[in-house]
Coordinates of C-alpha atoms in Angstrom, one line a residue:
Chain A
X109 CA 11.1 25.1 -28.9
X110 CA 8.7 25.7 -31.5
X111 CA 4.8 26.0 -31.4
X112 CA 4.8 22.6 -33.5
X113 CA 6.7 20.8 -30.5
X114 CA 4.3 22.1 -28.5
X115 CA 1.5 20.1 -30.0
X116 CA 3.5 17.1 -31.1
X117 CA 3.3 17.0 -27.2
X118 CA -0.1 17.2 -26.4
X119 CA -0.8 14.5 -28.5
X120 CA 1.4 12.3 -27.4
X121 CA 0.2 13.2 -23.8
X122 CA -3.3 12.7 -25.7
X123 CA -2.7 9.4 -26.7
X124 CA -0.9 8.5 -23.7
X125 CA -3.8 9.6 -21.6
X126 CA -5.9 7.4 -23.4
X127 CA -4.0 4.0 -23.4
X128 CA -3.4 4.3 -19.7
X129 CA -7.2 5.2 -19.2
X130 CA -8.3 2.1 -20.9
X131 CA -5.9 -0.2 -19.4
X132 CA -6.8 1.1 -15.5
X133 CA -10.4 0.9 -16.4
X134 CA -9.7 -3.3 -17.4
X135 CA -8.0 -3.4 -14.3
X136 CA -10.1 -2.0 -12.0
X137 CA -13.5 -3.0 -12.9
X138 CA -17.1 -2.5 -11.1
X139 CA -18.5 -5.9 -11.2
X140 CA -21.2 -6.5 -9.0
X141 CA -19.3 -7.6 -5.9
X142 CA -20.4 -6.3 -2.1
X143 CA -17.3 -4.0 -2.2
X144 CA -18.2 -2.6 -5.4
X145 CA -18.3 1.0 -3.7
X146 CA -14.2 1.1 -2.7
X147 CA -13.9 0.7 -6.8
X148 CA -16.3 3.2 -7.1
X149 CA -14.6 6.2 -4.7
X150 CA -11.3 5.0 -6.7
X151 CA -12.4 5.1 -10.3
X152 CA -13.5 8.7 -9.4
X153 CA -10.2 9.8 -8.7
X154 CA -8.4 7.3 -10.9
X155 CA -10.1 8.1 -14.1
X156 CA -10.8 10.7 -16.6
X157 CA -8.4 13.4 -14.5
X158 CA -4.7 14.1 -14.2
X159 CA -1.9 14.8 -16.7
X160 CA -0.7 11.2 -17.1
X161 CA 3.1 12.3 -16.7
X162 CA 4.5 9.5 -14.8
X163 CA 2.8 6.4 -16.9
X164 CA 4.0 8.3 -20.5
X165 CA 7.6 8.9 -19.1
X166 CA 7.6 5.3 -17.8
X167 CA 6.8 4.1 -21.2
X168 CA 9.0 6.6 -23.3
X169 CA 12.0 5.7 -21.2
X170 CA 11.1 1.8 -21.9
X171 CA 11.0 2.6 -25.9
X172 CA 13.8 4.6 -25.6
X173 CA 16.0 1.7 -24.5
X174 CA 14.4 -0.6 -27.1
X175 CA 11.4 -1.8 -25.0
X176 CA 8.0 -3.1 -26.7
X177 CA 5.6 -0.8 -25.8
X178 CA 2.7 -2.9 -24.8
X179 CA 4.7 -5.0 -21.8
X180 CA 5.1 -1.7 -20.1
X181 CA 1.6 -0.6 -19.5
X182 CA 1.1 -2.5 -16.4
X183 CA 3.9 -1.2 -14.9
X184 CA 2.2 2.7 -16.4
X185 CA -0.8 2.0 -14.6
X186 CA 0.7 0.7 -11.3
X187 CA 2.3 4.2 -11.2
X188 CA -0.3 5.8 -12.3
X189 CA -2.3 3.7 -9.3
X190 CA 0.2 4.5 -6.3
X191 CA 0.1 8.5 -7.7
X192 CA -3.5 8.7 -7.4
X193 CA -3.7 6.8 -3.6
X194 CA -1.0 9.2 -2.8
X195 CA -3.7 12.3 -3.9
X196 CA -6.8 10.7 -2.0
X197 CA -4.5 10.2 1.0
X198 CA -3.1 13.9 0.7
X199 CA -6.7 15.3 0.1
X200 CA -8.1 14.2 3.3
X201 CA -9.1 16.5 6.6
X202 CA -5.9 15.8 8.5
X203 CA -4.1 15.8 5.8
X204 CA -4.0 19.0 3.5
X205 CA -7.9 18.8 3.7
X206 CA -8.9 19.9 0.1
X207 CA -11.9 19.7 -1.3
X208 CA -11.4 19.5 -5.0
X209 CA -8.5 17.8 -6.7
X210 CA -8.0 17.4 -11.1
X211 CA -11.4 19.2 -11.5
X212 CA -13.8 17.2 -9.4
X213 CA -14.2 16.9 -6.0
X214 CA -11.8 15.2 -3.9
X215 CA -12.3 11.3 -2.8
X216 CA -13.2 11.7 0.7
X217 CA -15.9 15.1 -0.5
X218 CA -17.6 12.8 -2.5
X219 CA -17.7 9.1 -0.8
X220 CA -16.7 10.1 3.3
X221 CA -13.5 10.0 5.2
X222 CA -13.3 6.1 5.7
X223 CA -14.4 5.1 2.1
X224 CA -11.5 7.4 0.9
X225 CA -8.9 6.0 3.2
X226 CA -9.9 2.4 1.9
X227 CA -10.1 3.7 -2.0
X228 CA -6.4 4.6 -1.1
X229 CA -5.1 2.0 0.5
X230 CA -6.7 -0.3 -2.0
X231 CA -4.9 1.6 -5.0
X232 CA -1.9 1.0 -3.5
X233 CA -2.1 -2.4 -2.7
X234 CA -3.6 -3.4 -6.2
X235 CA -0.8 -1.6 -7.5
X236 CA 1.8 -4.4 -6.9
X237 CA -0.4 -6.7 -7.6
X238 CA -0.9 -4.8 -11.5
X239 CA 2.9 -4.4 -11.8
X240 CA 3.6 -8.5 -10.7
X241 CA 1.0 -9.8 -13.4
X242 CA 3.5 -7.9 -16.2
X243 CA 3.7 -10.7 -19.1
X244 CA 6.0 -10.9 -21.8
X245 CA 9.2 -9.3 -19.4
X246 CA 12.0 -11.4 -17.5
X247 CA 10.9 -11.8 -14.3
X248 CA 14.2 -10.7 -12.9
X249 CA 13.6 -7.3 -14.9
X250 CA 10.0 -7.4 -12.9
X251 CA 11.0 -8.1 -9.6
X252 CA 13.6 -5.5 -9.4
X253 CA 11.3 -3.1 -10.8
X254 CA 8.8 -3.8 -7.8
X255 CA 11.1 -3.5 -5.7
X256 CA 12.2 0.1 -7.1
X257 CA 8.1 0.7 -6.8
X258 CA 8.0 0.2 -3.3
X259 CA 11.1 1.9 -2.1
X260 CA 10.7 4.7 -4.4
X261 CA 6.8 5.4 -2.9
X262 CA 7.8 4.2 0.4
X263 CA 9.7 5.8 3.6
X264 CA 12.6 6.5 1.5
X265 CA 10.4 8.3 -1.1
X266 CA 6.9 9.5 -1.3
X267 CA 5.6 8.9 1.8
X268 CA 8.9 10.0 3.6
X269 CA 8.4 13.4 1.7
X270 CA 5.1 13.6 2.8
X271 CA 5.6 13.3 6.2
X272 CA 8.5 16.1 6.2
X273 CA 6.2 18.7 4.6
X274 CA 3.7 17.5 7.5
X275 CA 6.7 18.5 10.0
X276 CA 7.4 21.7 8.1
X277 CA 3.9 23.1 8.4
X278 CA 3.5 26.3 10.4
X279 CA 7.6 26.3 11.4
X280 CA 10.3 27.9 9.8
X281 CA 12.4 25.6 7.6
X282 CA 16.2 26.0 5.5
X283 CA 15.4 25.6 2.0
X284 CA 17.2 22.8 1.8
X285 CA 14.4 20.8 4.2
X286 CA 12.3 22.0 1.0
X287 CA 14.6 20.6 -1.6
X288 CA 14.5 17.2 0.6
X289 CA 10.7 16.9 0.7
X290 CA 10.4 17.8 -2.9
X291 CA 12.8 15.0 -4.0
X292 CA 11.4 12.7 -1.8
X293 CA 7.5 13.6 -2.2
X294 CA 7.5 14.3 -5.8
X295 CA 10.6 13.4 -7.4
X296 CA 10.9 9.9 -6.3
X297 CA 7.3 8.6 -8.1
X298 CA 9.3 10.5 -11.6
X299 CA 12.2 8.8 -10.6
X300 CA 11.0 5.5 -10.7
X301 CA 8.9 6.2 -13.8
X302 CA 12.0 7.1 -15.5
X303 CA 14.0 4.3 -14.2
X304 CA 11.3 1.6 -14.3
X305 CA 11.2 2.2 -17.8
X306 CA 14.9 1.3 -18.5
X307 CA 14.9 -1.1 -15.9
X308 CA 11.6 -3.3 -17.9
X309 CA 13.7 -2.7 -21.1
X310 CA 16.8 -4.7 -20.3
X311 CA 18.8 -1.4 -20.2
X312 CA 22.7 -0.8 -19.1
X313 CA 23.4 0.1 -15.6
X314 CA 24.5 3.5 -16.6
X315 CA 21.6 4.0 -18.6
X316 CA 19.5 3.3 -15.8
X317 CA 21.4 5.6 -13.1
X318 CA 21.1 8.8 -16.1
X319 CA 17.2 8.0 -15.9
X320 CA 17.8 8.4 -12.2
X321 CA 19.2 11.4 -12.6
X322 CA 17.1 12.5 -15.0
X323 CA 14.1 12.4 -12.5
X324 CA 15.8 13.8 -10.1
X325 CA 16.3 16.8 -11.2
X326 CA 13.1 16.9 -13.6
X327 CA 10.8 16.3 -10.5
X328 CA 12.2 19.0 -8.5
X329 CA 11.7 21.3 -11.5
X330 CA 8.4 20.2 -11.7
X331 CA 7.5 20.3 -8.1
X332 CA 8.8 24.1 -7.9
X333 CA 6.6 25.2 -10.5
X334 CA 3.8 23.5 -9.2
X335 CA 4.9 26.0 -6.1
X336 CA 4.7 28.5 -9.1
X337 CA 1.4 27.6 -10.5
X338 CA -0.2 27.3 -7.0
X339 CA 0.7 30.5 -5.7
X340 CA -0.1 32.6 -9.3
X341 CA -3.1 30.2 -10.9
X342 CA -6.3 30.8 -10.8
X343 CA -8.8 28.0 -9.1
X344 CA -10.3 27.0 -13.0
X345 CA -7.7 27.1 -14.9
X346 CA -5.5 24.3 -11.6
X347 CA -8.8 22.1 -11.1
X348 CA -7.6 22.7 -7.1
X349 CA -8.1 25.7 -4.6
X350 CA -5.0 28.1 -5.6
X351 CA -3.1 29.1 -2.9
X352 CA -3.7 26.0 -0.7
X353 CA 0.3 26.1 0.1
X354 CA -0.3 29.5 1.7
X355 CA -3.6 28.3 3.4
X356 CA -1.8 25.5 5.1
X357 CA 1.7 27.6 6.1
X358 CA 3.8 25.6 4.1
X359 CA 7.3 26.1 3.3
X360 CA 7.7 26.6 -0.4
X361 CA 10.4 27.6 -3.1
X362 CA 8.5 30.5 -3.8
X363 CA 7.9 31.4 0.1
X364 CA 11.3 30.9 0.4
X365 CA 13.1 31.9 -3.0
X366 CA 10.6 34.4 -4.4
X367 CA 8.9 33.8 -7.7
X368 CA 11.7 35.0 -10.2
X369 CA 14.5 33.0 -8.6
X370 CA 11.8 29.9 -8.4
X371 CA 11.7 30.1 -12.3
X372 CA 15.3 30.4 -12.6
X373 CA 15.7 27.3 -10.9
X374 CA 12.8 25.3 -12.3
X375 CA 14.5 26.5 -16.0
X376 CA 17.7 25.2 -14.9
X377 CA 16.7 21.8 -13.5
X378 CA 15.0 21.3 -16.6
X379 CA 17.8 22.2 -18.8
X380 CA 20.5 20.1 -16.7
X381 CA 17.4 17.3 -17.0
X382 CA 17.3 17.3 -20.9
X383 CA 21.3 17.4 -21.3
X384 CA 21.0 14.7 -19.3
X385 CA 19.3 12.8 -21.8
X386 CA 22.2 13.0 -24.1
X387 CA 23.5 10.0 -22.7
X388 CA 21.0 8.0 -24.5
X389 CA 21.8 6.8 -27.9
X390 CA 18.1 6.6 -29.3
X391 CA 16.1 9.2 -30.3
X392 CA 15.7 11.6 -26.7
X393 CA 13.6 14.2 -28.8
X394 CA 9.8 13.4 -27.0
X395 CA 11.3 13.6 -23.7
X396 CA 13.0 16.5 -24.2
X397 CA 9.9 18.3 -25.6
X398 CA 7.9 16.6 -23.0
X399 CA 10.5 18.0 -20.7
X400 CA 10.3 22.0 -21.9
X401 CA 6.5 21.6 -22.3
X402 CA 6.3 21.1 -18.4
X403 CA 8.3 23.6 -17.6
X404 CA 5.7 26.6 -19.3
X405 CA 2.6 24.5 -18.4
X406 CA 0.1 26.6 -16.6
X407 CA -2.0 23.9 -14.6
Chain B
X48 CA -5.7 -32.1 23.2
X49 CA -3.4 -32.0 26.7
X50 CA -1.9 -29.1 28.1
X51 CA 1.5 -30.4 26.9
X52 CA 0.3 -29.1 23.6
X53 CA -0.3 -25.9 24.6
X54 CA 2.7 -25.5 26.0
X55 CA 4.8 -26.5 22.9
X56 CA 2.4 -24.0 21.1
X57 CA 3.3 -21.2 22.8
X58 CA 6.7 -22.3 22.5
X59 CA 6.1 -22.3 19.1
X60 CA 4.6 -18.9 19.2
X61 CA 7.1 -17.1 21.4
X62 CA 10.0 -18.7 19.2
X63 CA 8.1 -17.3 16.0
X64 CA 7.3 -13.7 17.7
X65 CA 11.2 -12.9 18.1
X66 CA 12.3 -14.4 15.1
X67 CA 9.6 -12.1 13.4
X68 CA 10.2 -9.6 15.7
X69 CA 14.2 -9.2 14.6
X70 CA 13.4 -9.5 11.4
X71 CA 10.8 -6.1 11.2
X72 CA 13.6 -4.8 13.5
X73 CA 16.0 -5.2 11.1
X74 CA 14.1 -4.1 7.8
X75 CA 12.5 -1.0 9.4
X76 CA 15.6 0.9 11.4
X77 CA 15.5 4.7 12.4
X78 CA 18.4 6.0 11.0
X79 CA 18.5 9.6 11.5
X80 CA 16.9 10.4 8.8
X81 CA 14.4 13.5 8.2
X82 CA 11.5 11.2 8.1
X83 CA 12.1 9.0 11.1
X84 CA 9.3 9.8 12.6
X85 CA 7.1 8.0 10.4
X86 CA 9.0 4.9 11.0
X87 CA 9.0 5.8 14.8
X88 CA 4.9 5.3 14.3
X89 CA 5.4 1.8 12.4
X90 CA 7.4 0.6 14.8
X91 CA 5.0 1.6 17.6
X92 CA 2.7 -0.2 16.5
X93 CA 4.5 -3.3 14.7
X94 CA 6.9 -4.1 17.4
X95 CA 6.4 -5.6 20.7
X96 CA 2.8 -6.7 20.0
X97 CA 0.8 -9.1 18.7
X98 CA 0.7 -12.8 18.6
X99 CA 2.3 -13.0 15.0
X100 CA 0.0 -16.0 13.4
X101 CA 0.0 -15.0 10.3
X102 CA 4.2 -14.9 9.9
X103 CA 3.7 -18.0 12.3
X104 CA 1.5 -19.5 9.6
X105 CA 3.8 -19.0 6.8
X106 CA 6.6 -20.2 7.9
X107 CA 5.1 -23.3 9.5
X108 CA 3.8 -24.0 5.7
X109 CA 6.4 -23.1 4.1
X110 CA 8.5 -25.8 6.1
X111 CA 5.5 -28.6 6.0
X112 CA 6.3 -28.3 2.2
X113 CA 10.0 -28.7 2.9
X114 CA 11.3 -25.0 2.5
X115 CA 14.0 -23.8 4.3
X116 CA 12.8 -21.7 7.2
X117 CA 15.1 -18.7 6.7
X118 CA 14.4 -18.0 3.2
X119 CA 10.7 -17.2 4.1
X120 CA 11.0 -14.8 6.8
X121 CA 11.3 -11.8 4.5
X122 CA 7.8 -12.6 3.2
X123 CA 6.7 -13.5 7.1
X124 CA 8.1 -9.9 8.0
X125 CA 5.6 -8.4 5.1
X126 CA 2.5 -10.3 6.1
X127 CA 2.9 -9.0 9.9
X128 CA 3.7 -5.2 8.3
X129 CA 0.5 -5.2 6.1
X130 CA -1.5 -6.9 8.8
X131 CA -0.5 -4.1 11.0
X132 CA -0.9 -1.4 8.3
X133 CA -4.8 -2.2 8.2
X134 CA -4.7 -2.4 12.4
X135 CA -3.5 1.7 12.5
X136 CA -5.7 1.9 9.6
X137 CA -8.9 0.7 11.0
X138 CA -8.1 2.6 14.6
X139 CA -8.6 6.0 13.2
X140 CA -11.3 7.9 13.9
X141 CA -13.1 7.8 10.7
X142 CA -13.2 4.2 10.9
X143 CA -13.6 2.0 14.1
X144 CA -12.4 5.1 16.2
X145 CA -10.2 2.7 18.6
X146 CA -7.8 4.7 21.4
X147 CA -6.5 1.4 22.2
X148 CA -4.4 -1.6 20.2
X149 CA -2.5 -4.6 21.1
X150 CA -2.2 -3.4 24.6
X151 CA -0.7 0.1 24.2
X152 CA -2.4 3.0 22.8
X153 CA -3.1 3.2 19.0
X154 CA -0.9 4.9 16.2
X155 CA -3.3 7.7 16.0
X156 CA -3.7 8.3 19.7
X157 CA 0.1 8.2 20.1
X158 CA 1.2 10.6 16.9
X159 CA -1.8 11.9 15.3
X160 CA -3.8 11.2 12.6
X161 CA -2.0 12.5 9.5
X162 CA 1.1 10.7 11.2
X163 CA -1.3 7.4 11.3
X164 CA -2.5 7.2 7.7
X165 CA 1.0 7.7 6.4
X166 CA 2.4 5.0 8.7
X167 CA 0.1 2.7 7.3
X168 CA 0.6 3.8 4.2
X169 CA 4.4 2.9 4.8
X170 CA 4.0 -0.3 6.3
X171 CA 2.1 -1.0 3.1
X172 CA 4.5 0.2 0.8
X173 CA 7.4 -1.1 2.0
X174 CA 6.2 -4.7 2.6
X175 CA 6.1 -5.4 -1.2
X176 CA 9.9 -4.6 -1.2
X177 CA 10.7 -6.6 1.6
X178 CA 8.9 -9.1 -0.2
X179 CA 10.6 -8.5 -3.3
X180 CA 13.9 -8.6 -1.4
X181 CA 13.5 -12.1 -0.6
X182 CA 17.1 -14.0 -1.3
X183 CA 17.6 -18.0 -2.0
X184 CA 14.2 -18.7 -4.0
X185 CA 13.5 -18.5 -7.4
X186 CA 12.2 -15.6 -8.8
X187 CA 8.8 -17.1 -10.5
X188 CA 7.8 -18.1 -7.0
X189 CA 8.5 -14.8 -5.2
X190 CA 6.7 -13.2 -8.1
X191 CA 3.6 -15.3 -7.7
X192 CA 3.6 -14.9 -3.8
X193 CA 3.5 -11.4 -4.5
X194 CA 0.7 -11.3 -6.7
X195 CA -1.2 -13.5 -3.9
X196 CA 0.0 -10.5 -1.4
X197 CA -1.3 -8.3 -3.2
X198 CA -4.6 -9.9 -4.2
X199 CA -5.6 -10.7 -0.4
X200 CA -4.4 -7.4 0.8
X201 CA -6.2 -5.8 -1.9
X202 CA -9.8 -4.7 -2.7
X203 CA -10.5 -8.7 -3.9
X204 CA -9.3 -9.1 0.1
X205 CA -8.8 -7.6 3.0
X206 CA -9.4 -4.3 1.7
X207 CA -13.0 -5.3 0.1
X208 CA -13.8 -6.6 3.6
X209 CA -13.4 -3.7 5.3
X210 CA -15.9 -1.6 2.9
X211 CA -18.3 -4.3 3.7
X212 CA -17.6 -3.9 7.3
X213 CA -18.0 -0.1 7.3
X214 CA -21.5 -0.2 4.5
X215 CA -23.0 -3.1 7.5
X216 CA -22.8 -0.9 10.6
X217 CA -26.0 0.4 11.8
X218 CA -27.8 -1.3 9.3
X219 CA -29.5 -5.2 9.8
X220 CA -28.0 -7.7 7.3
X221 CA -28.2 -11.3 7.0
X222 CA -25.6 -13.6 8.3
X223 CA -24.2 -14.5 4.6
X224 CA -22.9 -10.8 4.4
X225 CA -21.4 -10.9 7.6
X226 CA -19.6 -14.4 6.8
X227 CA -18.5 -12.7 3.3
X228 CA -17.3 -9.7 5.4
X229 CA -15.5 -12.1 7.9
X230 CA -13.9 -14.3 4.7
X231 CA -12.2 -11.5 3.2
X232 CA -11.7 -8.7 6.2
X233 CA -9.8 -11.5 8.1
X234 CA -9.8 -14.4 6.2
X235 CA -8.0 -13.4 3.1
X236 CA -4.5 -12.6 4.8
X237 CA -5.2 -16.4 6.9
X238 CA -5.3 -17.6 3.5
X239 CA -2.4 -15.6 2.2
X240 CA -0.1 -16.9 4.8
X241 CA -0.7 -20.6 4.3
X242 CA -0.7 -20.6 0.2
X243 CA 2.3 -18.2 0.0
X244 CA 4.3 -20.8 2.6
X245 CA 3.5 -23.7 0.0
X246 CA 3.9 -21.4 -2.9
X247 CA 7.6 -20.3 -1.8
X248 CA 8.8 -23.8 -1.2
X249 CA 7.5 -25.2 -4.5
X250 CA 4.6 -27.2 -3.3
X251 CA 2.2 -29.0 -6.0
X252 CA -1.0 -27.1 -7.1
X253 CA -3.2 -29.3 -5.1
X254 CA -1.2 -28.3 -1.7
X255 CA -1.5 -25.0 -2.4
X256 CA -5.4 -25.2 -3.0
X257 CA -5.3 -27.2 0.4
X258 CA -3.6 -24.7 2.0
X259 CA -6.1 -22.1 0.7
X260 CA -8.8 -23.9 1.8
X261 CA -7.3 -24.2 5.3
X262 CA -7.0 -20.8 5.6
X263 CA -10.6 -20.4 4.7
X264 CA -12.3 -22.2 7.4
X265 CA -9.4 -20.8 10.0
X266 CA -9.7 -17.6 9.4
X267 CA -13.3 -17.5 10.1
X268 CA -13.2 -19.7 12.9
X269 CA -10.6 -17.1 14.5
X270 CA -12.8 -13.7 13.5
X271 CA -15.6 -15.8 15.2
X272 CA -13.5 -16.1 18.2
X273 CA -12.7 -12.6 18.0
X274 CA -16.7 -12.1 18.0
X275 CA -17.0 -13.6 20.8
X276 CA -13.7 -12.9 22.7
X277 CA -15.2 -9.1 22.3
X278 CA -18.4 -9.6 23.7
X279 CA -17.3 -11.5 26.6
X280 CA -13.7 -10.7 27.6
X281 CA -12.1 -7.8 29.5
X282 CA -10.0 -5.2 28.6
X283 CA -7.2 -5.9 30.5
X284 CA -6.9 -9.3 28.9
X285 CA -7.7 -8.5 25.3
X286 CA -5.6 -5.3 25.5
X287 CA -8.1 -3.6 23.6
X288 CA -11.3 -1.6 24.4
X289 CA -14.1 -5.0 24.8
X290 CA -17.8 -4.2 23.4
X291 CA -16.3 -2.3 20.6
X292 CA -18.3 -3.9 18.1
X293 CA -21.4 -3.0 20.2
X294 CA -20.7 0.5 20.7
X295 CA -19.9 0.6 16.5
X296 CA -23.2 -1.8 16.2
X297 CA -21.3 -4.6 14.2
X298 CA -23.5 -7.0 12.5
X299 CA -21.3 -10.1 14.4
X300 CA -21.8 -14.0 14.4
X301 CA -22.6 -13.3 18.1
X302 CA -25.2 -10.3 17.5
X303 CA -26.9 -12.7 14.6
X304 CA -26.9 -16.1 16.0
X305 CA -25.8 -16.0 19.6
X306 CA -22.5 -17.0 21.7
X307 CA -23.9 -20.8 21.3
X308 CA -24.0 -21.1 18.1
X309 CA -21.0 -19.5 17.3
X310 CA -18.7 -21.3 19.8
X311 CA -20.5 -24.7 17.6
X312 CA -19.3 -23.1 14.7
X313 CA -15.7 -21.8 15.4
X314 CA -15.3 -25.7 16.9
X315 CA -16.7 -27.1 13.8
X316 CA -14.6 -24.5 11.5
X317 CA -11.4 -25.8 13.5
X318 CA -12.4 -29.2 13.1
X319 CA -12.5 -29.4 9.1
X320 CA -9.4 -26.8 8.8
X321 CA -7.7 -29.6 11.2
X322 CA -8.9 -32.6 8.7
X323 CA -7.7 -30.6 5.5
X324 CA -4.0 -30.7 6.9
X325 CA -4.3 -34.6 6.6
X326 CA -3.8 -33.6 2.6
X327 CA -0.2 -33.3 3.4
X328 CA 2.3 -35.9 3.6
X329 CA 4.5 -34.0 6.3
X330 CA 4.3 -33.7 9.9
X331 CA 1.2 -30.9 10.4
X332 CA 1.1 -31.6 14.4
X333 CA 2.7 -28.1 14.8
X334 CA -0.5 -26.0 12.7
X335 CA -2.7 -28.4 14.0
X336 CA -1.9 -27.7 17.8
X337 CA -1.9 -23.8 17.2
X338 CA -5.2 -24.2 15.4
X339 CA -6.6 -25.9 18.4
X340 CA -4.9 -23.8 20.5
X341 CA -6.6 -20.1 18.6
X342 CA -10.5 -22.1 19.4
X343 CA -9.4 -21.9 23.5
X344 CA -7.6 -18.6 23.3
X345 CA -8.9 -16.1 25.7
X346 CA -7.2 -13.0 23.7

């Protein structure tokens, strides 16, 4: 891929960034009520940070399979919503206790333990209710994509992950406990970006079990090289405290694997990801790009 | 009212408590799975305990509007999983610090803290898909309920109750604040229960309001009871640590106005949530004995 892709990239991750900023900040407004301050603690973390990966891929998937682009966003920012409760709640002391996360300092560093678990849980819970005021979409389509929301961030997905890496801490696990926890922790929120997407537009069945696969095997590549970037990076160039992984004893690809077989891996996952998207019949070439970009990110 | 009525009430409630009780069984198995310990936690804390109003509530609605009782248990199951989300929630230590719940000892005593939060954050999660899972009902309706879920939950709800909660300790405020606090911390998932019954069985727009209403003035009377069921009662009988609110210096209805006064309210509160029933054209003898029934509780 070309220098040129590279920027044709950015900009869409620009412009995504921007459209999902402005619709969170409508959703989640400050407006002078007594519990103004939980909006507060999650505007901080909601807003003005993070890459935006899950909302664009929602909303490329949806376009791909002939989706309007507007009717999506809800459904962007929902994701982007449970993503960013899943942060806070990860952040805090007995959790993996950081201090800084995307730059700034963490929820529960800036506004206290209790605020942060309440900016969390109310993320989460306002999520559902930004994903069931969707207009302009069956309500079938809606409903089922809820209902791949909650499982897919759920015990089944992202909070099942989380509590496995828990377990692994400070023990001795196979790699394959590792591949578990990263499909579950990480990949299932890209899988049901990926999947929502198709699911919103209408799309086949098949179409719809490809995005699955898709984000399958992109979230564990990006997952590993987040393993990568965490145990190489340096602290300004991340926006979090490097080496956090080895801090807290956990059980990583690169703990595990070694940094050159890590890469391997992450290069193949992303290659088996964009042949993947072959399957499509519309144009594939912004995920793909999006895709490679990931891979030879550095924060 | 006669003792008969109590009887039949807790009739009523015991019926309610297994039905509910087989139902979370059902939707929330351990099935050998790496993360089962997580659901161990939920189910700690979600089964076996409680008195199950709020699914009670639902239901009861739900059939005063002439649903069919089985179609709304899925939604009865995902009231009682986010009521007791925001239960493990509000034990840990950076918020009301509780060892003790619903008779046994609390999710964080039991498993942790990290285990806690993300048990909560489970019983969260998954109650939108259980709700979304709902069969036999059209889809509009279910969609609707869920955005009323989600709004009373949420920081508009149960969640903005809880920031006011935790921003009124140690400090004096009036007795509007506290009723706002009261309204939305307990309130708001009363209220939730009794629209989302009408909603689900298709009720007109003024039942629904009615319902809301209802909930209003029962949900305060029973956090008033709470109030004083905390200064007065025992722990053995309430199965949780009495004079809690003292030790955490809650602004209460008791601390600002005396046990009196707020007896003369709850009564009063009952009395008009009992007269807005009359709104319905069904046979409300059922919610009106168990709303009788919560003013005389002694747990």
């Amino acid at each position: 891929m070309s220098d040129t892709n590279f920027a044709a990239v950015e900009e869409l991750l620009q412009n995504h960034r921007a459209k999902t900023e402005a619709r969170v900040d409508m959703l989640l407004p400050e407006n002078g009520r007594l519990s103004d301050s939980v909006v507060h603690a999650a505007r901080h973390s909601l807003l003005d940070a993070g890459k935006r990966i899950r909302p664009l891929l929602l909303v490329e998937f949806y376009k791909l399979c002939g989706g309007e682009d507007e009717c999506a966003y809800h459904f962007a920012a929902a994701l982007e919503m449970i993503h960013t409760y899943s942060l806070i709640h990860d952040d805090l002391p007995c959790m993996d206790d950081d201090d800084m996360r995307r730059g700034k300092p963490s929820c529960h560093k800036q506004f206290g333990e209790a605020t942060a678990v309440l900016a969390g849980d109310g993320l989460l819970t306002e999520a559902f209710g930004v994903a069931a005021k969707t207009v302009g979409l069956p309500v079938e389509r809606i409903l089922r994509a809820m209902g791949v929301l909650s499982s897919c961030a759920g015990i089944s997905g992202m909070v099942g992950g989380q509590i496995i890496d828990l377990e692994s801490e400070n023990k001795q696990v196979q790699i394959e406990t590792v591949t578990e926890m990263y499909r579950l922790k990480t990949g299932a929120l890209i899988r049901a970006a990926a999947t929502i997407g198709c699911i919103l537009a209408g799309a086949d069945e098949d179409l719809i079990e490809a995005a699955s696969t898709y984000g399958e095997k992109m979230g564990l590549a990006f997952q590993v090289i987040d393993d990568i970037l965490d145990f190489e990076s340096t602290d300004g160039v991340l926006g979090k405290p490097v080496g956090s992984d080895e801090k807290n004893h956990k059980n990583t690809y690169v703990s595990l694997l070694g940094l050159e077989e890590s890469r391997n891996i992450a290069t193949q996952l992303t290659n088996e990801a964009i042949t993947i998207l072959e399957r499509f019949s519309g144009d594939t070439n912004a995920i793909a790009d999006l895709t490679k970009y990931l891979l030879s990110r550095n924060r």
